[in-house]
Short mmCIF file of C-alpha atoms in Angstrom, two decimals:
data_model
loop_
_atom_site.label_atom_id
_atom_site.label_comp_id
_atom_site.label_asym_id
_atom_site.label_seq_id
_atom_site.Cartn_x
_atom_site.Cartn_y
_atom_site.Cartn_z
CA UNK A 16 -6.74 8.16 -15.60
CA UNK A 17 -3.03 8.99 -16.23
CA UNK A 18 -1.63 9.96 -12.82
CA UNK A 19 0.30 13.07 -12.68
CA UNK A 20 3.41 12.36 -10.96
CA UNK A 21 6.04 14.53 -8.97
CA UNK A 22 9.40 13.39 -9.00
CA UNK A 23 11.45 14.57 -5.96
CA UNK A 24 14.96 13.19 -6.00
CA UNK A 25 17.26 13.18 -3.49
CA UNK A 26 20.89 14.60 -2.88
CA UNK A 27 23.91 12.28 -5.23
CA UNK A 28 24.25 9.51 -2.89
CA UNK A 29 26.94 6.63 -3.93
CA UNK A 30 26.09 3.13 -4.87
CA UNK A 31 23.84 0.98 -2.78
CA UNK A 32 22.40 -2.23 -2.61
CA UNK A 33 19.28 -1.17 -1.49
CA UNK A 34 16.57 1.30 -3.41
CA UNK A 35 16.60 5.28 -2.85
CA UNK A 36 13.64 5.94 -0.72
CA UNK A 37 11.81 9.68 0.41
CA UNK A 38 8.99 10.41 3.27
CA UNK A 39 7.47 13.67 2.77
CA UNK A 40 5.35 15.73 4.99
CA UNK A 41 1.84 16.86 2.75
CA UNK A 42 -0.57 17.76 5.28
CA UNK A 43 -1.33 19.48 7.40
CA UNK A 44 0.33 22.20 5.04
CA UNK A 45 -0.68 23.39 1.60
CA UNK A 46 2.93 22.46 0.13
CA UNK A 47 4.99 19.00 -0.27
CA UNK A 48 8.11 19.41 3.01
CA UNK A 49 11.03 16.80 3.04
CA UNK A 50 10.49 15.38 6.53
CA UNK A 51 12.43 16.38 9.76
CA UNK A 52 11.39 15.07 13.33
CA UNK A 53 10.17 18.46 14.70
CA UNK A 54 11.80 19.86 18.02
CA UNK A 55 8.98 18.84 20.26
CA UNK A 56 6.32 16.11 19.76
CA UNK A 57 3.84 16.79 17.27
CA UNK A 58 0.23 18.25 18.01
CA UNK A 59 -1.23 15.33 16.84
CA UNK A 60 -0.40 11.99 17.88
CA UNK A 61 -1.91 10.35 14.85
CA UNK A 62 0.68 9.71 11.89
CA UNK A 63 -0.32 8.14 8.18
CA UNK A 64 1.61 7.17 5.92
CA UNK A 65 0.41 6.78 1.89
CA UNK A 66 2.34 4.13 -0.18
CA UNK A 67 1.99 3.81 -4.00
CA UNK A 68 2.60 1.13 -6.15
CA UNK A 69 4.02 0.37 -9.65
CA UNK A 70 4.41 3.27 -12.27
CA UNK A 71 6.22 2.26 -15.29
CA UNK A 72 8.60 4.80 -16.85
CA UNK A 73 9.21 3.26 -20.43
CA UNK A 74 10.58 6.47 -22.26
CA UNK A 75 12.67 7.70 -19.30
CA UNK A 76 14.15 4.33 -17.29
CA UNK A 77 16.24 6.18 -14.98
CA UNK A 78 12.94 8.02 -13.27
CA UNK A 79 12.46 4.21 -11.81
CA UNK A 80 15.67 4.36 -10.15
CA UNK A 81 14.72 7.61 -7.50
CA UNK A 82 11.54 7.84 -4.87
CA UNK A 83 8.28 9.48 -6.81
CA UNK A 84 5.33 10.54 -5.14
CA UNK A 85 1.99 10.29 -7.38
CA UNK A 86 -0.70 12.47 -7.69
CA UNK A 87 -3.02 11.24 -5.07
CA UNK A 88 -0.21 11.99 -2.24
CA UNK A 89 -0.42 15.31 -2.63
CA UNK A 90 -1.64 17.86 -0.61
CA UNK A 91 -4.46 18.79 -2.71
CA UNK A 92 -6.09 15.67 -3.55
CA UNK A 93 -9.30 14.64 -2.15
CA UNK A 94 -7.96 11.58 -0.31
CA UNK A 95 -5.49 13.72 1.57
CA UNK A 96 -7.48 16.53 2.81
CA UNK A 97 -10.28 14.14 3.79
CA UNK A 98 -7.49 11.88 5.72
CA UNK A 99 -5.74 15.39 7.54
CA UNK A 100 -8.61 15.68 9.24
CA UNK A 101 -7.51 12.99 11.52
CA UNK A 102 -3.50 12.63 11.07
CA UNK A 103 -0.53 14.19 10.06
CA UNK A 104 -0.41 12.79 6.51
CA UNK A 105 3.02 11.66 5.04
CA UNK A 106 3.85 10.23 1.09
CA UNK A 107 6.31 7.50 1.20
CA UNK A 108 8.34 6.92 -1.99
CA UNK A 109 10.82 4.63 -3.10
CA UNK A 110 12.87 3.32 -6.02
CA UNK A 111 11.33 0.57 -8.20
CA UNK A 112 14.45 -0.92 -9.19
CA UNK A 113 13.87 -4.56 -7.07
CA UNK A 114 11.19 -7.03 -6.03
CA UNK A 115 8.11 -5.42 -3.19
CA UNK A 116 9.54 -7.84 -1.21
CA UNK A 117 13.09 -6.15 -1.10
CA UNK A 118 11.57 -2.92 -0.64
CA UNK A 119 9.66 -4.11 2.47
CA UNK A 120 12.66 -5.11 4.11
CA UNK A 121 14.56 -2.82 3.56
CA UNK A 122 15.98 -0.07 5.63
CA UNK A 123 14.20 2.56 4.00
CA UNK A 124 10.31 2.66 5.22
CA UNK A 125 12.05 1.05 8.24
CA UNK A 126 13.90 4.06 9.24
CA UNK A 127 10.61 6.29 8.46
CA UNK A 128 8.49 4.22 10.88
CA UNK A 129 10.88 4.48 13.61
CA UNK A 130 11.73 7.90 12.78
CA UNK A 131 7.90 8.65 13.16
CA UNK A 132 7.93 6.81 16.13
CA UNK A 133 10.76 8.46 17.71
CA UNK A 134 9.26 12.02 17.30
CA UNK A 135 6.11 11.15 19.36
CA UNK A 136 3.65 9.73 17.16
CA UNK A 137 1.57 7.20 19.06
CA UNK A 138 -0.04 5.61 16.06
CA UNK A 139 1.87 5.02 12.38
CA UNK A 140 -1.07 4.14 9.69
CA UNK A 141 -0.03 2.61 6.62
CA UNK A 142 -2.35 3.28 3.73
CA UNK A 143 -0.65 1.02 0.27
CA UNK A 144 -2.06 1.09 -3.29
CA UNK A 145 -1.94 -1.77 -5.37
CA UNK A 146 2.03 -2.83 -4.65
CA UNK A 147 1.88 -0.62 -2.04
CA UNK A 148 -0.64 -2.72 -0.35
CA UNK A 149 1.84 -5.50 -0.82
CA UNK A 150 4.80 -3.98 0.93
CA UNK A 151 2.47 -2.66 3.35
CA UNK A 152 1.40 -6.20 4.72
CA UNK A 153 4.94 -7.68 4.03
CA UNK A 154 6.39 -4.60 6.33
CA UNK A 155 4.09 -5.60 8.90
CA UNK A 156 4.26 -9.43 8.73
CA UNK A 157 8.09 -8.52 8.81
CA UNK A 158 8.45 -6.02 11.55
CA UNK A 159 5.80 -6.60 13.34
CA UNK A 160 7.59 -4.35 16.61
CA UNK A 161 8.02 -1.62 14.31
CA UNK A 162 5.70 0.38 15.54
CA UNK A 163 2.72 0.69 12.42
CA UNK A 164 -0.88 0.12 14.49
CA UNK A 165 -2.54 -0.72 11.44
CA UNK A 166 -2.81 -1.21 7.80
CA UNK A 167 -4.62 -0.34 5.27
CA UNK A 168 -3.74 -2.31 1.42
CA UNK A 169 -6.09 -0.93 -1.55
CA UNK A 170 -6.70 -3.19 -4.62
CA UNK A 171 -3.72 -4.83 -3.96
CA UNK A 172 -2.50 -7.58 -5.57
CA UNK A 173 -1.73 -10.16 -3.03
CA UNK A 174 -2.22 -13.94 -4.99
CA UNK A 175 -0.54 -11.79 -7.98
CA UNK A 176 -1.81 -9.85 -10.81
CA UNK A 177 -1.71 -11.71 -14.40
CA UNK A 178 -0.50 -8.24 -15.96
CA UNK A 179 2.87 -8.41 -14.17
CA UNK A 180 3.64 -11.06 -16.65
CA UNK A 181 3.51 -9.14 -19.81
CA UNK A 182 7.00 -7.82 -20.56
CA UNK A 183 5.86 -5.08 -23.24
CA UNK A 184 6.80 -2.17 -22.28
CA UNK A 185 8.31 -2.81 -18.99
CA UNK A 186 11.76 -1.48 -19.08
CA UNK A 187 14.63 -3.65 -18.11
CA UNK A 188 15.32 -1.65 -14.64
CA UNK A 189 11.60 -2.41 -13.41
CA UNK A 190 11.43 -6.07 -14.13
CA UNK A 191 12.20 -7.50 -10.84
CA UNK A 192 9.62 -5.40 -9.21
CA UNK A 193 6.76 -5.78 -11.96
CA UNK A 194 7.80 -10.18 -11.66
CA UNK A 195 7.23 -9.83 -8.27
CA UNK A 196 3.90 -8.79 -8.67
CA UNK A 197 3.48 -12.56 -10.76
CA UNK A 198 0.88 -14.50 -9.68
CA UNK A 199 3.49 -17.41 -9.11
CA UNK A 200 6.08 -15.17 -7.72
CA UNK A 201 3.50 -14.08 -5.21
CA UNK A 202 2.46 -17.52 -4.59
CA UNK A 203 5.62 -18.68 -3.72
CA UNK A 204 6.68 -15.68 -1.74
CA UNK A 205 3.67 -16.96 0.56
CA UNK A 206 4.80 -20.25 0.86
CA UNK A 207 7.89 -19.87 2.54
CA UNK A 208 6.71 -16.66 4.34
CA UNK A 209 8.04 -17.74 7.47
CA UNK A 210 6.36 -14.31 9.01
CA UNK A 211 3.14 -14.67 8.29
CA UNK A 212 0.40 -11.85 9.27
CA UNK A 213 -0.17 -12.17 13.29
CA UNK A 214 -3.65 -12.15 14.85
CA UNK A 215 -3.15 -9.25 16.52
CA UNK A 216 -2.22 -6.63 13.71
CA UNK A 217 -4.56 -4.71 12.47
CA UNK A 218 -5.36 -4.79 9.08
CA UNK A 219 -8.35 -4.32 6.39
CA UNK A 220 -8.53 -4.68 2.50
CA UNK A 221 -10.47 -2.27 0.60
CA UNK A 222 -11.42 -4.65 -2.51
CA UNK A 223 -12.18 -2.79 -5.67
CA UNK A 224 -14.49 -4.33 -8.66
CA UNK A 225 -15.57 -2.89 -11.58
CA UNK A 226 -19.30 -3.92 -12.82
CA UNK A 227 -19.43 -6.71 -14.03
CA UNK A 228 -16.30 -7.88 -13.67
CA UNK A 229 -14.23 -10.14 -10.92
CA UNK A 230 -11.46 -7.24 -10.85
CA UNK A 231 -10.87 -3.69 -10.77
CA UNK A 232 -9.73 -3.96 -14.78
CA UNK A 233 -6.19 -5.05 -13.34
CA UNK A 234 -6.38 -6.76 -10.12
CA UNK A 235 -8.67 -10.00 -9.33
CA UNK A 236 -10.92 -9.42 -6.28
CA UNK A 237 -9.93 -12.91 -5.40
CA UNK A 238 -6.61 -11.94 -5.37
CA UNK A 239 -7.31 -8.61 -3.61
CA UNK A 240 -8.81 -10.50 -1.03
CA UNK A 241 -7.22 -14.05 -0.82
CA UNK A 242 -8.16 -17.03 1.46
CA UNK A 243 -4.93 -16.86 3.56
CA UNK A 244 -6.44 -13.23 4.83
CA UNK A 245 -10.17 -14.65 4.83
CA UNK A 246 -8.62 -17.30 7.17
CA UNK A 247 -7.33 -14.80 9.34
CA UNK A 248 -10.09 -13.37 9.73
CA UNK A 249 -9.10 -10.30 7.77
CA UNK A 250 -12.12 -7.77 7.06
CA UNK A 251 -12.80 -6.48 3.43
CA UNK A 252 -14.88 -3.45 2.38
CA UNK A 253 -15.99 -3.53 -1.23
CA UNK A 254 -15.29 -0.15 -3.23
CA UNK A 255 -16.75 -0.09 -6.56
CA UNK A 256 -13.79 1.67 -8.44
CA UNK A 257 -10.93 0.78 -10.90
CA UNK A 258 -7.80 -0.02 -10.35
CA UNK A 259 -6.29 3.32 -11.32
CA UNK A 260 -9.03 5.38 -9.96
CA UNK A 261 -8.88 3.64 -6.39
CA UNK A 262 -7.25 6.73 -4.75
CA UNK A 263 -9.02 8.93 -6.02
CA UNK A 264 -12.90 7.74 -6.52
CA UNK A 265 -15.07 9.05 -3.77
CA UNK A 266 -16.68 5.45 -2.88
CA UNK A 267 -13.07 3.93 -2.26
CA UNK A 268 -11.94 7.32 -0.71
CA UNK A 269 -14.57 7.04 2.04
CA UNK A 270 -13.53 2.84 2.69
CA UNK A 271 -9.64 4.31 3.00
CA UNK A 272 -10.92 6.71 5.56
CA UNK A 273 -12.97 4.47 7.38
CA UNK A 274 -10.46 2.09 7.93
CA UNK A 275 -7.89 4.24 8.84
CA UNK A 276 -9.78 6.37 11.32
CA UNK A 277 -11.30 3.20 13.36
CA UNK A 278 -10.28 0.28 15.09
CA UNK A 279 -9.97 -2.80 12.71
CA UNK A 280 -10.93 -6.34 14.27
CA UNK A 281 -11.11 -9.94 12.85
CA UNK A 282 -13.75 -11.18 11.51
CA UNK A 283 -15.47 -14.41 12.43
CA UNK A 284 -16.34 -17.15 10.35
CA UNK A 285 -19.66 -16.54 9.76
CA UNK A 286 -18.68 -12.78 8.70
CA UNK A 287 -16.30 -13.86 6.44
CA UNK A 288 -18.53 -16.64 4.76
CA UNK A 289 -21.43 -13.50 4.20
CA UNK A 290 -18.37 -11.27 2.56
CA UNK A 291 -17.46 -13.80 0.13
CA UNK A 292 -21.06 -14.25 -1.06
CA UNK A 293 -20.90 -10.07 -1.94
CA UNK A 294 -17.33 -10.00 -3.32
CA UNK A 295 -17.35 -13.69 -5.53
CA UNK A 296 -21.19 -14.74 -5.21
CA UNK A 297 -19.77 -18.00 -3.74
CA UNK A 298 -18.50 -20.23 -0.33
CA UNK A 299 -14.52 -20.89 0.02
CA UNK A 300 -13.43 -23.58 -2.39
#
């Protein structure tokens, strides 16, 4: 599927070291609304916030450089009517100019969260696609006072995704964010992770896998789903949709949902030992 993709940019804004980032308002509402913390708390206590990841602008370089919000974040899609039925749904954008890891600590989703926070939303959910996923858990591992009660990452690639090592195509601007979706990028950004995922946050991985095949068509479910989450305890549900269709296929729609709505818990050994049979047809190696 080629996502449709709205580009909202913001106001001229001078150099910075740091990538442009937008939060939106999409539901409830039948329109796309720049986001303003209301005069009085909000109705609903229950705030979500939908993260996407990497869309490559070869023919027009400079769209990389401003916040987008895809197709799937607005308010007409399926995934965000069937999420406004329980939160006041927001679409997070940001530049794709710099590593996922830069974007996660930066001041930009940051500010949102506390901004969110500030206007009387008891719960932030973070919902992340594919590198959205990424800075998703890196936000939380790195903020973890921030104020986001739980994730949610979707097909994303955590050990890496062989892909982001094919420079066809990828235009000069978005190479240090596609290489730090490398599987050795990401497997070094793990080892010296000195904020690794605590016990206590919540957080689920909806794995999606394509018949048969051991990935969505761009994602491993190994790395979707590695063993430094399946030590943790981390809980998986398995969608079976592709990578591109994730957000909007009604099998991974319903797992995003789940997730989001309820209370995520570790699982136990045993648990996670009976979810790697499903997802790899094998034990931990």
């Amino acid at each position: 599927m080629t996502p449709v993709v709205l580009l909202l940019t913001l106001s001229a804004a001078g150099p910075t070291t740091e990538p442009q980032t937008g939060l939106w308002q999409v539901a409830p509402g039948a329109a796309v609304r720049a986001w303003a913390a209301p005069a009085r708390p909000p109705a609903n206590p229950r705030a979500l916030v939908l993260i996407p990841g990497l869309h490559l602008h070869p023919l027009r370089p400079v769209r990389a450089t401003r916040p987008e919000i895809t197709h799937w974040q607005l308010p007409n899609s399926d995934l965000v009517k069937a999420l406004a039925k329980d939160f006041d749904v927001f679409a997070f954008g940001y530049a794709q100019t710099v590593s996922v890891d830069e974007v996660a600590k930066g001041a930009g989703l940051r500010d949102a969260v506390a901004d969110l926070r500030r206007a009387g939303y008891t719960e932030v959910v973070l919902v992340g696609h594919s590198a959205g996923g990424v800075i998703s858990r890196l936000f939380a591992e790195q903020y973890p006072d921030a104020g986001v009660t739980r994730v949610v990452a979707v097909a994303a690639p955590f050990a890496g995704a062989e892909m982001a090592t094919i420079n066809v195509g990828v235009p000069k601007g978005q190479a240090p964010f596609v290489k730090s979706l490398a599987p050795e990028f990401r497997k070094e950004a793990v080892r010296v992770n000195l904020a690794p995922l605590g016990k206590d946050v919540e957080f689920g991985c909806v794995v999606c896998k394509l018949k048969r095949l051991e990935s969505d068509g761009v994602v491993r479910t190994r790395s979707q789903w590695p063993e430094d989450l399946q030590a943790l305890g981390v809980p998986s549900v398995l969608a079976a949709s592709g990578h591109t269709d994730a957000m909007d296929d009604p099998d991974s729609t319903k797992a995003i949902c789940e997730l989001a709505r309820g209370k995520i818990t570790r699982w136990s050994p045993d648990e996670v030992a009976t979810a790697r049979k499903v997802l790899f047809g094998d034990t931990p190696t």
